[in-house]
N, CA and C atoms as an extended XYZ file, in Angstrom:
597
Properties=species:S:1:pos:R:3:atomname:S:1:resname:S:1:resid:I:1 pbc="F F F"
N        78.912      -81.625       51.851 N   UNK     1
C        77.883      -81.991       51.376 CA  UNK     1
C        76.500      -81.350       51.952 C   UNK     1
N        75.649      -80.838       51.075 N   UNK     2
C        74.353      -80.376       51.423 CA  UNK     2
C        73.242      -81.265       51.089 C   UNK     2
N        72.469      -81.938       51.884 N   UNK     3
C        71.448      -82.909       51.700 CA  UNK     3
C        70.229      -82.252       51.843 C   UNK     3
N        69.105      -82.321       51.065 N   UNK     4
C        67.942      -81.715       50.973 CA  UNK     4
C        66.976      -83.054       51.040 C   UNK     4
N        66.294      -83.192       52.178 N   UNK     5
C        65.233      -84.312       52.369 CA  UNK     5
C        63.946      -83.680       52.202 C   UNK     5
N        63.050      -84.189       51.400 N   UNK     6
C        61.753      -83.740       51.181 CA  UNK     6
C        60.853      -85.054       51.629 C   UNK     6
N        60.010      -84.829       52.699 N   UNK     7
C        58.995      -85.725       52.887 CA  UNK     7
C        57.776      -85.297       52.427 C   UNK     7
N        57.165      -86.127       51.522 N   UNK     8
C        56.079      -85.789       50.720 CA  UNK     8
C        54.750      -86.527       51.281 C   UNK     8
N        54.835      -87.397       52.363 N   UNK     9
C        53.645      -88.010       52.795 CA  UNK     9
C        52.637      -87.069       53.428 C   UNK     9
N        51.531      -87.443       53.534 N   UNK    10
C        50.429      -86.482       54.148 CA  UNK    10
C        50.510      -86.721       55.718 C   UNK    10
N        51.390      -87.715       56.168 N   UNK    11
C        51.480      -87.998       57.409 CA  UNK    11
C        52.829      -87.288       57.947 C   UNK    11
N        52.730      -86.607       59.229 N   UNK    12
C        53.774      -86.113       59.939 CA  UNK    12
C        54.500      -87.207       60.633 C   UNK    12
N        53.806      -88.199       61.175 N   UNK    13
C        54.358      -89.254       61.961 CA  UNK    13
C        54.006      -90.711       61.267 C   UNK    13
N        55.052      -91.517       61.372 N   UNK    14
C        54.757      -92.967       60.949 CA  UNK    14
C        54.550      -93.091       59.461 C   UNK    14
N        55.162      -92.362       58.666 N   UNK    15
C        54.966      -92.557       57.261 CA  UNK    15
C        56.148      -93.483       56.839 C   UNK    15
N        55.595      -94.590       55.947 N   UNK    16
C        56.849      -95.414       55.457 CA  UNK    16
C        57.770      -94.710       54.599 C   UNK    16
N        57.245      -93.932       53.675 N   UNK    17
C        57.940      -93.179       52.924 CA  UNK    17
C        59.103      -92.420       53.585 C   UNK    17
N        58.759      -91.707       54.667 N   UNK    18
C        59.619      -91.062       55.408 CA  UNK    18
C        60.791      -92.020       56.238 C   UNK    18
N        60.111      -93.021       56.607 N   UNK    19
C        61.155      -93.997       57.134 CA  UNK    19
C        62.342      -94.357       56.168 C   UNK    19
N        61.865      -94.630       55.017 N   UNK    20
C        62.932      -95.107       54.042 CA  UNK    20
C        63.692      -93.894       53.751 C   UNK    20
N        63.114      -92.810       53.446 N   UNK    21
C        63.984      -91.408       53.325 CA  UNK    21
C        65.081      -91.372       54.384 C   UNK    21
N        64.485      -91.541       55.617 N   UNK    22
C        65.534      -91.331       56.655 CA  UNK    22
C        66.755      -92.279       56.714 C   UNK    22
N        66.373      -93.687       56.357 N   UNK    23
C        67.392      -94.678       56.130 CA  UNK    23
C        68.406      -94.107       55.183 C   UNK    23
N        68.021      -93.558       54.112 N   UNK    24
C        68.937      -93.182       52.880 CA  UNK    24
C        69.802      -92.041       53.543 C   UNK    24
N        69.189      -91.067       54.312 N   UNK    25
C        69.877      -89.870       54.689 CA  UNK    25
C        70.906      -90.335       55.819 C   UNK    25
N        70.584      -91.414       56.648 N   UNK    26
C        71.544      -91.965       57.599 CA  UNK    26
C        72.757      -92.555       57.021 C   UNK    26
N        72.509      -93.196       55.819 N   UNK    27
C        73.761      -93.771       55.111 CA  UNK    27
C        74.640      -92.491       54.519 C   UNK    27
N        73.816      -91.592       54.024 N   UNK    28
C        74.682      -90.471       53.425 CA  UNK    28
C        75.448      -89.814       54.651 C   UNK    28
N        74.911      -89.548       55.771 N   UNK    29
C        75.456      -88.990       56.771 CA  UNK    29
C        76.708      -89.746       57.602 C   UNK    29
N        76.438      -91.105       57.319 N   UNK    30
C        77.536      -91.972       57.932 CA  UNK    30
C        78.802      -91.886       56.979 C   UNK    30
N        78.561      -91.779       55.673 N   UNK    31
C        79.654      -91.466       54.768 CA  UNK    31
C        80.182      -90.145       54.630 C   UNK    31
N        79.438      -89.132       55.133 N   UNK    32
C        79.786      -87.738       55.097 CA  UNK    32
C        79.362      -87.045       56.408 C   UNK    32
N        80.237      -87.252       57.343 N   UNK    33
C        79.660      -86.875       58.786 CA  UNK    33
C        79.589      -85.421       58.910 C   UNK    33
N        80.159      -84.674       58.036 N   UNK    34
C        80.104      -83.176       58.020 CA  UNK    34
C        78.981      -82.637       57.110 C   UNK    34
N        78.174      -83.469       56.482 N   UNK    35
C        77.107      -83.232       55.722 CA  UNK    35
C        76.005      -82.251       56.449 C   UNK    35
N        75.576      -81.287       55.747 N   UNK    36
C        74.426      -80.478       56.194 CA  UNK    36
C        73.039      -80.930       55.775 C   UNK    36
N        72.109      -80.962       56.630 N   UNK    37
C        70.826      -81.584       56.306 CA  UNK    37
C        69.610      -80.476       56.295 C   UNK    37
N        69.002      -80.299       55.227 N   UNK    38
C        67.858      -79.413       55.260 CA  UNK    38
C        66.657      -80.340       55.113 C   UNK    38
N        65.683      -80.404       56.027 N   UNK    39
C        64.555      -81.174       56.142 CA  UNK    39
C        63.406      -80.368       55.773 C   UNK    39
N        62.570      -80.604       54.587 N   UNK    40
C        61.329      -79.981       54.323 CA  UNK    40
C        60.208      -81.060       54.399 C   UNK    40
N        59.399      -80.824       55.372 N   UNK    41
C        58.225      -81.749       55.625 CA  UNK    41
C        57.024      -81.122       55.079 C   UNK    41
N        56.502      -81.817       54.020 N   UNK    42
C        55.398      -81.021       53.323 CA  UNK    42
C        54.045      -81.281       53.918 C   UNK    42
N        54.081      -82.186       54.907 N   UNK    43
C        52.794      -82.253       55.776 CA  UNK    43
C        52.780      -81.268       56.934 C   UNK    43
N        53.751      -81.228       57.466 N   UNK    44
C        53.927      -80.257       58.634 CA  UNK    44
C        53.889      -78.764       58.043 C   UNK    44
N        54.386      -78.535       57.003 N   UNK    45
C        54.477      -77.226       56.276 CA  UNK    45
C        53.985      -77.320       54.890 C   UNK    45
N        52.752      -77.346       54.610 N   UNK    46
C        52.179      -77.586       53.413 CA  UNK    46
C        52.456      -76.436       52.498 C   UNK    46
N        52.785      -76.620       51.265 N   UNK    47
C        53.011      -75.696       50.215 CA  UNK    47
C        51.910      -75.262       49.561 C   UNK    47
N        51.458      -74.048       49.359 N   UNK    48
C        50.142      -73.813       48.617 CA  UNK    48
C        50.110      -74.053       47.247 C   UNK    48
N        48.972      -74.471       46.703 N   UNK    49
C        48.817      -75.010       45.438 CA  UNK    49
C        49.152      -73.908       44.332 C   UNK    49
N        49.460      -74.258       43.065 N   UNK    50
C        49.518      -73.231       41.907 CA  UNK    50
C        48.260      -73.051       41.476 C   UNK    50
N        47.636      -71.808       41.954 N   UNK    51
C        46.429      -71.355       41.592 CA  UNK    51
C        46.471      -70.150       40.438 C   UNK    51
N        45.413      -69.535       40.245 N   UNK    52
C        45.195      -68.416       39.493 CA  UNK    52
C        45.964      -67.140       40.151 C   UNK    52
N        45.694      -67.138       41.454 N   UNK    53
C        46.540      -66.048       42.236 CA  UNK    53
C        48.221      -66.146       42.232 C   UNK    53
N        48.466      -67.444       42.271 N   UNK    54
C        49.921      -67.623       42.384 CA  UNK    54
C        50.328      -67.294       40.922 C   UNK    54
N        49.766      -67.861       39.778 N   UNK    55
C        50.161      -67.595       38.389 CA  UNK    55
C        50.261      -66.062       38.115 C   UNK    55
N        49.186      -65.365       38.699 N   UNK    56
C        49.233      -63.959       38.397 CA  UNK    56
C        50.364      -63.264       39.158 C   UNK    56
N        50.787      -63.718       40.253 N   UNK    57
C        51.906      -63.209       41.021 CA  UNK    57
C        53.181      -63.554       40.308 C   UNK    57
N        53.380      -64.679       39.710 N   UNK    58
C        54.645      -65.188       39.070 CA  UNK    58
C        54.750      -64.481       37.728 C   UNK    58
N        53.666      -64.002       37.067 N   UNK    59
C        53.757      -63.498       35.829 CA  UNK    59
C        53.725      -62.006       35.968 C   UNK    59
N        53.788      -61.320       37.075 N   UNK    60
C        53.732      -59.903       37.301 CA  UNK    60
C        55.143      -59.586       37.512 C   UNK    60
N        55.775      -58.589       36.822 N   UNK    61
C        57.214      -58.116       37.070 CA  UNK    61
C        57.251      -57.916       38.609 C   UNK    61
N        58.419      -58.275       39.029 N   UNK    62
C        58.764      -58.120       40.564 CA  UNK    62
C        58.387      -56.908       40.952 C   UNK    62
N        58.887      -55.868       40.310 N   UNK    63
C        58.750      -54.291       40.847 CA  UNK    63
C        57.283      -53.803       40.810 C   UNK    63
N        56.397      -54.605       40.112 N   UNK    64
C        55.018      -54.319       39.926 CA  UNK    64
C        54.076      -55.114       41.012 C   UNK    64
N        54.688      -56.120       41.653 N   UNK    65
C        53.923      -57.003       42.508 CA  UNK    65
C        53.364      -56.357       43.720 C   UNK    65
N        52.132      -56.636       43.961 N   UNK    66
C        51.583      -56.407       45.412 CA  UNK    66
C        52.401      -56.914       46.577 C   UNK    66
N        52.163      -56.516       47.613 N   UNK    67
C        52.749      -57.139       48.917 CA  UNK    67
C        52.200      -58.565       49.006 C   UNK    67
N        51.108      -58.879       48.615 N   UNK    68
C        50.508      -60.107       48.768 CA  UNK    68
C        51.243      -60.925       47.611 C   UNK    68
N        51.329      -60.500       46.487 N   UNK    69
C        51.929      -61.228       45.311 CA  UNK    69
C        53.373      -61.581       45.690 C   UNK    69
N        54.129      -60.603       46.268 N   UNK    70
C        55.397      -60.688       46.589 CA  UNK    70
C        55.707      -61.823       47.515 C   UNK    70
N        54.782      -61.826       48.509 N   UNK    71
C        54.795      -62.819       49.581 CA  UNK    71
C        54.632      -64.233       49.053 C   UNK    71
N        53.806      -64.453       48.065 N   UNK    72
C        53.329      -65.635       47.511 CA  UNK    72
C        54.596      -66.178       46.654 C   UNK    72
N        55.232      -65.329       45.898 N   UNK    73
C        56.447      -65.752       45.124 CA  UNK    73
C        57.563      -66.028       46.027 C   UNK    73
N        57.649      -65.464       47.144 N   UNK    74
C        58.832      -65.726       48.145 CA  UNK    74
C        58.751      -67.033       48.548 C   UNK    74
N        57.436      -67.684       48.736 N   UNK    75
C        57.278      -68.994       49.084 CA  UNK    75
C        57.986      -69.967       48.303 C   UNK    75
N        57.786      -69.810       47.049 N   UNK    76
C        58.504      -70.557       45.987 CA  UNK    76
C        59.836      -70.316       46.029 C   UNK    76
N        60.266      -68.952       46.146 N   UNK    77
C        61.704      -68.723       46.103 CA  UNK    77
C        62.505      -69.572       47.106 C   UNK    77
N        61.800      -69.779       48.350 N   UNK    78
C        62.573      -70.388       49.274 CA  UNK    78
C        62.813      -71.855       48.971 C   UNK    78
N        61.730      -72.516       48.339 N   UNK    79
C        62.122      -73.878       47.924 CA  UNK    79
C        62.961      -74.061       46.684 C   UNK    79
N        63.140      -73.052       45.957 N   UNK    80
C        64.056      -73.014       44.877 CA  UNK    80
C        65.497      -72.857       45.461 C   UNK    80
N        65.645      -72.054       46.313 N   UNK    81
C        67.005      -71.786       47.101 CA  UNK    81
C        67.440      -73.049       47.609 C   UNK    81
N        66.361      -73.728       48.382 N   UNK    82
C        66.890      -75.002       48.936 CA  UNK    82
C        67.362      -76.032       47.881 C   UNK    82
N        66.644      -76.256       46.854 N   UNK    83
C        67.067      -77.213       45.897 CA  UNK    83
C        68.441      -76.792       45.069 C   UNK    83
N        68.539      -75.527       44.833 N   UNK    84
C        69.761      -74.910       44.249 CA  UNK    84
C        71.004      -75.346       45.108 C   UNK    84
N        70.779      -75.095       46.614 N   UNK    85
C        71.822      -75.381       47.286 CA  UNK    85
C        72.238      -76.774       47.460 C   UNK    85
N        71.393      -77.732       47.204 N   UNK    86
C        71.440      -79.104       47.480 CA  UNK    86
C        72.516      -79.914       46.566 C   UNK    86
N        73.366      -80.704       47.226 N   UNK    87
C        74.300      -81.615       46.303 CA  UNK    87
C        73.501      -82.846       46.132 C   UNK    87
N        72.760      -83.331       47.083 N   UNK    88
C        72.102      -84.501       47.205 CA  UNK    88
C        70.552      -84.173       47.735 C   UNK    88
N        69.630      -84.859       46.998 N   UNK    89
C        68.217      -84.774       47.246 CA  UNK    89
C        67.664      -86.040       47.483 C   UNK    89
N        66.846      -86.066       48.719 N   UNK    90
C        66.269      -87.455       48.931 CA  UNK    90
C        64.722      -87.143       49.078 C   UNK    90
N        63.965      -87.805       48.341 N   UNK    91
C        62.554      -87.625       48.235 CA  UNK    91
C        61.785      -88.723       48.880 C   UNK    91
N        60.940      -88.538       49.845 N   UNK    92
C        60.109      -89.566       50.407 CA  UNK    92
C        58.785      -89.666       49.781 C   UNK    92
N        58.502      -90.567       48.892 N   UNK    93
C        57.325      -90.461       48.051 CA  UNK    93
C        56.443      -91.798       48.442 C   UNK    93
N        55.374      -91.642       49.095 N   UNK    94
C        54.271      -92.683       49.031 CA  UNK    94
C        53.304      -92.770       47.738 C   UNK    94
N        52.809      -93.696       47.564 N   UNK    95
C        51.919      -93.941       46.528 CA  UNK    95
C        50.342      -93.626       46.912 C   UNK    95
N        49.817      -92.687       46.294 N   UNK    96
C        48.476      -92.259       46.470 CA  UNK    96
C        47.646      -92.471       45.272 C   UNK    96
N        46.686      -93.439       45.284 N   UNK    97
C        45.894      -93.701       44.032 CA  UNK    97
C        46.678      -93.656       42.886 C   UNK    97
N        47.729      -94.432       42.731 N   UNK    98
C        48.675      -94.747       41.867 CA  UNK    98
C        49.484      -93.616       41.301 C   UNK    98
N        49.463      -92.391       42.013 N   UNK    99
C        50.360      -91.258       41.547 CA  UNK    99
C        51.022      -90.660       42.860 C   UNK    99
N        51.661      -89.551       42.500 N   UNK   100
C        52.361      -88.923       43.690 CA  UNK   100
C        51.357      -88.096       44.471 C   UNK   100
N        51.885      -87.891       45.731 N   UNK   101
C        50.997      -86.921       46.638 CA  UNK   101
C        50.830      -85.629       46.170 C   UNK   101
N        49.655      -84.935       46.422 N   UNK   102
C        49.512      -83.592       46.139 CA  UNK   102
C        50.543      -82.681       46.782 C   UNK   102
N        50.998      -83.209       48.004 N   UNK   103
C        52.083      -82.327       48.559 CA  UNK   103
C        53.338      -82.295       47.744 C   UNK   103
N        53.710      -83.514       47.096 N   UNK   104
C        54.932      -83.421       46.270 CA  UNK   104
C        54.598      -82.654       44.874 C   UNK   104
N        53.433      -82.856       44.485 N   UNK   105
C        53.136      -82.057       43.161 CA  UNK   105
C        53.249      -80.451       43.533 C   UNK   105
N        52.738      -80.101       44.567 N   UNK   106
C        52.937      -78.590       44.916 CA  UNK   106
C        54.396      -78.074       44.973 C   UNK   106
N        55.153      -79.099       45.596 N   UNK   107
C        56.517      -78.815       45.576 CA  UNK   107
C        57.108      -78.668       44.307 C   UNK   107
N        57.023      -79.688       43.296 N   UNK   108
C        57.386      -79.644       41.911 CA  UNK   108
C        57.053      -78.233       41.213 C   UNK   108
N        55.688      -78.015       41.401 N   UNK   109
C        55.232      -76.813       40.721 CA  UNK   109
C        55.926      -75.616       41.207 C   UNK   109
N        56.417      -75.573       42.490 N   UNK   110
C        56.995      -74.333       43.095 CA  UNK   110
C        58.551      -74.326       42.388 C   UNK   110
N        59.227      -75.417       42.427 N   UNK   111
C        60.614      -75.380       41.924 CA  UNK   111
C        60.828      -75.264       40.447 C   UNK   111
N        59.766      -75.673       39.724 N   UNK   112
C        59.902      -75.682       38.317 CA  UNK   112
C        59.604      -74.313       37.761 C   UNK   112
N        60.676      -73.447       37.614 N   UNK   113
C        60.405      -72.101       37.095 CA  UNK   113
C        61.311      -71.734       35.946 C   UNK   113
N        60.685      -71.224       34.769 N   UNK   114
C        61.341      -70.961       33.508 CA  UNK   114
C        62.346      -69.754       33.851 C   UNK   114
N        63.461      -70.044       33.366 N   UNK   115
C        64.762      -69.094       33.227 CA  UNK   115
C        65.285      -69.190       34.727 C   UNK   115
N        64.884      -70.005       35.561 N   UNK   116
C        65.579      -70.230       36.853 CA  UNK   116
C        65.963      -71.514       37.062 C   UNK   116
N        65.065      -72.549       36.982 N   UNK   117
C        65.577      -73.875       37.064 CA  UNK   117
C        65.549      -74.751       35.848 C   UNK   117
N        64.931      -74.024       34.793 N   UNK   118
C        65.030      -74.682       33.546 CA  UNK   118
C        64.820      -73.520       32.459 C   UNK   118
N        65.248      -73.747       31.172 N   UNK   119
C        65.084      -72.785       30.194 CA  UNK   119
C        64.902      -73.369       28.810 C   UNK   119
N        64.214      -72.660       27.862 N   UNK   120
C        64.099      -73.128       26.615 CA  UNK   120
C        65.114      -72.598       25.764 C   UNK   120
N        65.841      -73.384       24.932 N   UNK   121
C        66.812      -72.779       24.043 CA  UNK   121
C        66.506      -73.400       22.622 C   UNK   121
N        67.459      -72.920       21.702 N   UNK   122
C        67.038      -73.301       20.292 CA  UNK   122
C        67.165      -74.891       20.048 C   UNK   122
N        67.843      -75.506       21.140 N   UNK   123
C        67.946      -76.965       20.888 CA  UNK   123
C        67.107      -77.731       21.941 C   UNK   123
N        65.949      -77.055       22.370 N   UNK   124
C        65.113      -77.404       23.336 CA  UNK   124
C        65.227      -77.168       24.721 C   UNK   124
N        64.650      -77.916       25.748 N   UNK   125
C        64.648      -77.512       27.001 CA  UNK   125
C        66.018      -77.820       27.649 C   UNK   125
N        66.551      -77.029       28.440 N   UNK   126
C        67.830      -77.278       29.282 CA  UNK   126
C        67.522      -77.183       30.831 C   UNK   126
N        67.628      -78.234       31.582 N   UNK   127
C        67.452      -78.078       32.986 CA  UNK   127
C        68.565      -77.604       33.558 C   UNK   127
N        68.426      -76.637       34.560 N   UNK   128
C        69.461      -75.910       35.120 CA  UNK   128
C        69.863      -76.333       36.688 C   UNK   128
N        69.255      -77.392       37.066 N   UNK   129
C        69.565      -77.975       38.448 CA  UNK   129
C        70.405      -79.219       38.234 C   UNK   129
N        71.611      -78.920       37.644 N   UNK   130
C        72.436      -80.010       37.264 CA  UNK   130
C        73.350      -80.388       38.496 C   UNK   130
N        73.935      -81.647       38.349 N   UNK   131
C        75.157      -82.036       39.090 CA  UNK   131
C        74.588      -82.453       40.539 C   UNK   131
N        73.525      -82.860       40.672 N   UNK   132
C        72.915      -83.280       41.864 CA  UNK   132
C        72.562      -84.886       41.737 C   UNK   132
N        72.736      -85.552       42.894 N   UNK   133
C        72.312      -86.805       43.091 CA  UNK   133
C        70.967      -86.835       43.696 C   UNK   133
N        69.921      -87.760       43.240 N   UNK   134
C        68.786      -87.783       43.731 CA  UNK   134
C        68.390      -89.325       44.165 C   UNK   134
N        67.743      -89.586       45.494 N   UNK   135
C        67.382      -90.806       45.841 CA  UNK   135
C        65.942      -90.616       46.010 C   UNK   135
N        65.155      -91.444       45.517 N   UNK   136
C        63.691      -91.518       45.698 CA  UNK   136
C        63.234      -92.618       46.433 C   UNK   136
N        62.774      -92.435       47.709 N   UNK   137
C        62.273      -93.492       48.620 CA  UNK   137
C        60.752      -93.687       48.310 C   UNK   137
N        60.414      -94.760       47.748 N   UNK   138
C        59.101      -95.097       47.303 CA  UNK   138
C        58.432      -96.132       48.289 C   UNK   138
N        57.469      -95.857       48.758 N   UNK   139
C        56.656      -96.703       49.706 CA  UNK   139
C        55.174      -96.874       49.064 C   UNK   139
N        55.031      -98.188       48.939 N   UNK   140
C        53.709      -98.566       48.237 CA  UNK   140
C        52.914      -99.817       49.119 C   UNK   140
N        51.714      -99.784       49.156 N   UNK   141
C        50.848     -100.709       49.710 CA  UNK   141
C        50.908     -102.101       49.011 C   UNK   141
N        50.783     -101.907       47.666 N   UNK   142
C        50.894     -103.155       46.782 CA  UNK   142
C        52.239     -103.166       46.107 C   UNK   142
N        52.337     -104.066       45.057 N   UNK   143
C        53.675     -104.156       44.334 CA  UNK   143
C        53.411     -103.649       42.974 C   UNK   143
N        54.193     -102.594       42.462 N   UNK   144
C        54.037     -102.023       41.313 CA  UNK   144
C        55.341     -101.970       40.472 C   UNK   144
N        56.385     -102.261       41.086 N   UNK   145
C        57.663     -101.961       40.322 CA  UNK   145
C        57.727     -102.713       38.909 C   UNK   145
N        58.099     -101.931       38.029 N   UNK   146
C        58.264     -102.334       36.599 CA  UNK   146
C        57.026     -102.926       36.071 C   UNK   146
N        55.941     -102.386       36.437 N   UNK   147
C        54.494     -102.600       35.836 CA  UNK   147
C        53.875     -101.457       35.280 C   UNK   147
N        52.931     -101.668       34.384 N   UNK   148
C        52.223     -100.550       33.734 CA  UNK   148
C        51.475      -99.606       34.730 C   UNK   148
N        51.259     -100.247       36.022 N   UNK   149
C        50.467      -99.432       37.036 CA  UNK   149
C        51.339      -98.470       37.789 C   UNK   149
N        52.595      -98.470       37.483 N   UNK   150
C        53.694      -97.473       38.323 CA  UNK   150
C        53.698      -96.330       37.347 C   UNK   150
N        52.769      -95.370       37.731 N   UNK   151
C        52.943      -94.098       37.041 CA  UNK   151
C        53.905      -93.085       37.593 C   UNK   151
N        54.269      -93.383       38.841 N   UNK   152
C        55.279      -92.612       39.602 CA  UNK   152
C        56.548      -92.469       39.051 C   UNK   152
N        57.201      -93.689       38.901 N   UNK   153
C        58.651      -93.557       38.387 CA  UNK   153
C        58.603      -92.818       37.073 C   UNK   153
N        57.954      -93.130       36.036 N   UNK   154
C        58.014      -92.576       34.745 CA  UNK   154
C        57.789      -91.034       34.879 C   UNK   154
N        56.924      -90.620       35.569 N   UNK   155
C        56.806      -89.092       35.883 CA  UNK   155
C        57.903      -88.497       36.589 C   UNK   155
N        58.381      -89.107       37.752 N   UNK   156
C        59.518      -88.522       38.406 CA  UNK   156
C        60.800      -88.499       37.629 C   UNK   156
N        61.032      -89.379       36.917 N   UNK   157
C        62.116      -89.578       35.863 CA  UNK   157
C        61.961      -88.306       34.884 C   UNK   157
N        60.874      -88.201       34.289 N   UNK   158
C        60.642      -87.151       33.319 CA  UNK   158
C        60.750      -85.763       34.008 C   UNK   158
N        60.121      -85.422       35.031 N   UNK   159
C        60.100      -84.057       35.633 CA  UNK   159
C        61.480      -83.799       36.182 C   UNK   159
N        62.097      -84.643       36.832 N   UNK   160
C        63.469      -84.460       37.353 CA  UNK   160
C        64.478      -84.262       36.353 C   UNK   160
N        64.299      -85.025       35.322 N   UNK   161
C        65.395      -84.818       34.160 CA  UNK   161
C        65.129      -83.476       33.372 C   UNK   161
N        63.859      -83.164       33.212 N   UNK   162
C        63.509      -81.744       32.855 CA  UNK   162
C        64.173      -80.696       33.393 C   UNK   162
N        64.411      -80.790       34.782 N   UNK   163
C        65.066      -79.746       35.633 CA  UNK   163
C        66.357      -80.005       35.651 C   UNK   163
N        67.025      -81.111       34.995 N   UNK   164
C        68.468      -81.063       35.055 CA  UNK   164
C        68.919      -82.275       35.982 C   UNK   164
N        68.203      -82.887       36.527 N   UNK   165
C        68.508      -83.974       37.567 CA  UNK   165
C        68.424      -85.370       37.008 C   UNK   165
N        69.474      -85.878       36.365 N   UNK   166
C        69.346      -87.114       35.749 CA  UNK   166
C        70.031      -88.317       36.603 C   UNK   166
N        70.814      -88.058       37.651 N   UNK   167
C        71.392      -89.070       38.221 CA  UNK   167
C        70.458      -89.435       39.454 C   UNK   167
N        69.442      -90.393       39.244 N   UNK   168
C        68.583      -90.739       40.075 CA  UNK   168
C        68.376      -92.314       40.451 C   UNK   168
N        68.309      -92.595       41.760 N   UNK   169
C        68.187      -93.921       42.263 CA  UNK   169
C        66.895      -93.938       43.011 C   UNK   169
N        66.176      -94.934       42.650 N   UNK   170
C        64.798      -95.391       43.192 CA  UNK   170
C        65.098      -96.624       44.120 C   UNK   170
N        64.498      -96.190       45.459 N   UNK   171
C        64.549      -97.280       46.408 CA  UNK   171
C        63.186      -97.737       46.650 C   UNK   171
N        62.752      -98.992       46.508 N   UNK   172
C        61.484      -99.386       46.616 CA  UNK   172
C        61.062     -100.291       48.016 C   UNK   172
N        60.100      -99.738       48.534 N   UNK   173
C        59.519     -100.611       49.730 CA  UNK   173
C        58.007     -100.732       49.290 C   UNK   173
N        57.844     -102.014       48.913 N   UNK   174
C        56.558     -102.425       48.294 CA  UNK   174
C        55.891     -103.568       48.977 C   UNK   174
N        54.542     -103.562       48.872 N   UNK   175
C        53.830     -104.670       49.501 CA  UNK   175
C        53.616     -104.465       51.045 C   UNK   175
N        53.597     -103.148       51.500 N   UNK   176
C        53.468     -102.703       52.884 CA  UNK   176
C        52.149     -102.994       53.384 C   UNK   176
N        51.163     -103.096       52.597 N   UNK   177
C        49.845     -103.376       53.072 CA  UNK   177
C        49.331     -104.976       52.937 C   UNK   177
N        50.362     -105.733       52.590 N   UNK   178
C        50.040     -107.175       52.449 CA  UNK   178
C        50.258     -108.083       53.562 C   UNK   178
N        50.541     -107.565       54.760 N   UNK   179
C        50.649     -108.191       55.918 CA  UNK   179
C        52.069     -108.044       56.487 C   UNK   179
N        52.329     -108.482       57.741 N   UNK   180
C        53.374     -108.116       58.603 CA  UNK   180
C        54.690     -108.793       57.843 C   UNK   180
N        54.687     -110.030       57.393 N   UNK   181
C        55.558     -110.644       56.650 CA  UNK   181
C        55.960     -109.844       55.517 C   UNK   181
N        55.065     -109.488       54.763 N   UNK   182
C        55.326     -108.724       53.378 CA  UNK   182
C        55.959     -107.372       53.597 C   UNK   182
N        55.611     -106.775       54.720 N   UNK   183
C        55.946     -105.423       55.185 CA  UNK   183
C        57.506     -105.486       55.531 C   UNK   183
N        57.774     -106.541       56.382 N   UNK   184
C        59.109     -106.799       56.716 CA  UNK   184
C        60.119     -106.929       55.389 C   UNK   184
N        59.495     -107.787       54.551 N   UNK   185
C        60.256     -108.085       53.388 CA  UNK   185
C        60.587     -106.709       52.602 C   UNK   185
N        59.417     -105.889       52.572 N   UNK   186
C        59.442     -104.416       51.797 CA  UNK   186
C        60.598     -103.666       52.295 C   UNK   186
N        60.806     -103.765       53.579 N   UNK   187
C        61.817     -102.782       54.114 CA  UNK   187
C        63.285     -103.538       53.919 C   UNK   187
N        63.296     -104.779       53.896 N   UNK   188
C        64.470     -105.477       53.544 CA  UNK   188
C        64.932     -105.147       52.190 C   UNK   188
N        63.872     -105.302       51.243 N   UNK   189
C        64.083     -105.027       49.707 CA  UNK   189
C        64.710     -103.572       49.697 C   UNK   189
N        64.183     -102.717       50.447 N   UNK   190
C        64.431     -101.246       50.378 CA  UNK   190
C        66.028     -101.072       50.717 C   UNK   190
N        66.457     -101.848       51.788 N   UNK   191
C        67.778     -101.961       52.160 CA  UNK   191
C        68.691     -102.534       51.212 C   UNK   191
N        68.241     -103.554       50.401 N   UNK   192
C        69.090     -104.088       49.243 CA  UNK   192
C        69.076     -103.068       48.207 C   UNK   192
N        68.095     -102.381       47.903 N   UNK   193
C        68.337     -101.379       46.925 CA  UNK   193
C        69.292     -100.358       47.276 C   UNK   193
N        69.266      -99.932       48.508 N   UNK   194
C        70.263      -98.929       49.071 CA  UNK   194
C        71.586      -99.385       48.871 C   UNK   194
N        71.755     -100.788       49.148 N   UNK   195
C        73.209     -101.322       49.160 CA  UNK   195
C        73.563     -101.226       47.695 C   UNK   195
N        72.703     -101.423       46.689 N   UNK   196
C        73.103     -101.404       45.371 CA  UNK   196
C        73.324      -99.850       44.947 C   UNK   196
N        72.544      -98.897       45.457 N   UNK   197
C        72.821      -97.575       45.054 CA  UNK   197
C        74.137      -96.911       45.750 C   UNK   197
N        74.449      -97.440       46.975 N   UNK   198
C        75.588      -97.005       47.488 CA  UNK   198
C        76.839      -97.806       47.112 C   UNK   198
N        76.813      -98.795       46.351 N   UNK   199
C        77.956      -99.673       46.077 CA  UNK   199
C        79.098      -98.920       45.257 C   UNK   199
């Protein structure tokens, strides 16, 4: 098994979403001792935004790219290779201002490439990253599960399915900013979600 762990917090140390993601990975490795783990920490190694220069590089034929353009596309290519090689993906996702962190959005923009990770067909869009299991470790200060204020889960379900990843389990640690007792309960609830996901 090849596991790809993506830490999307802006924090390199002490992130609750990373803690939950690590708990998921620990369970995966306990069940699959020979599993290979690739860790991508988007705070320690931020990926550049999709800007005009990046678009110009991506839409320039490979043989016509400047050295700078080729280097920019190679950054995205590396992330695409990681997700293509993964059997299981673990995303550590905090909630920032009701959305996903910019770090995660940059990663998504990098791996979503037409004719590589998805394609348009006569029958609509076909995601090309099929056959992968995805676990999303959600860490929130408040409680938003199954409410209209949770924009993260609908977005992630949509974009992951667009890329072909439809087997997704969401693990919730919520109420982390509501006091010590609530935070302890949040992590207990996350463990219960893991129990259900791994049952």
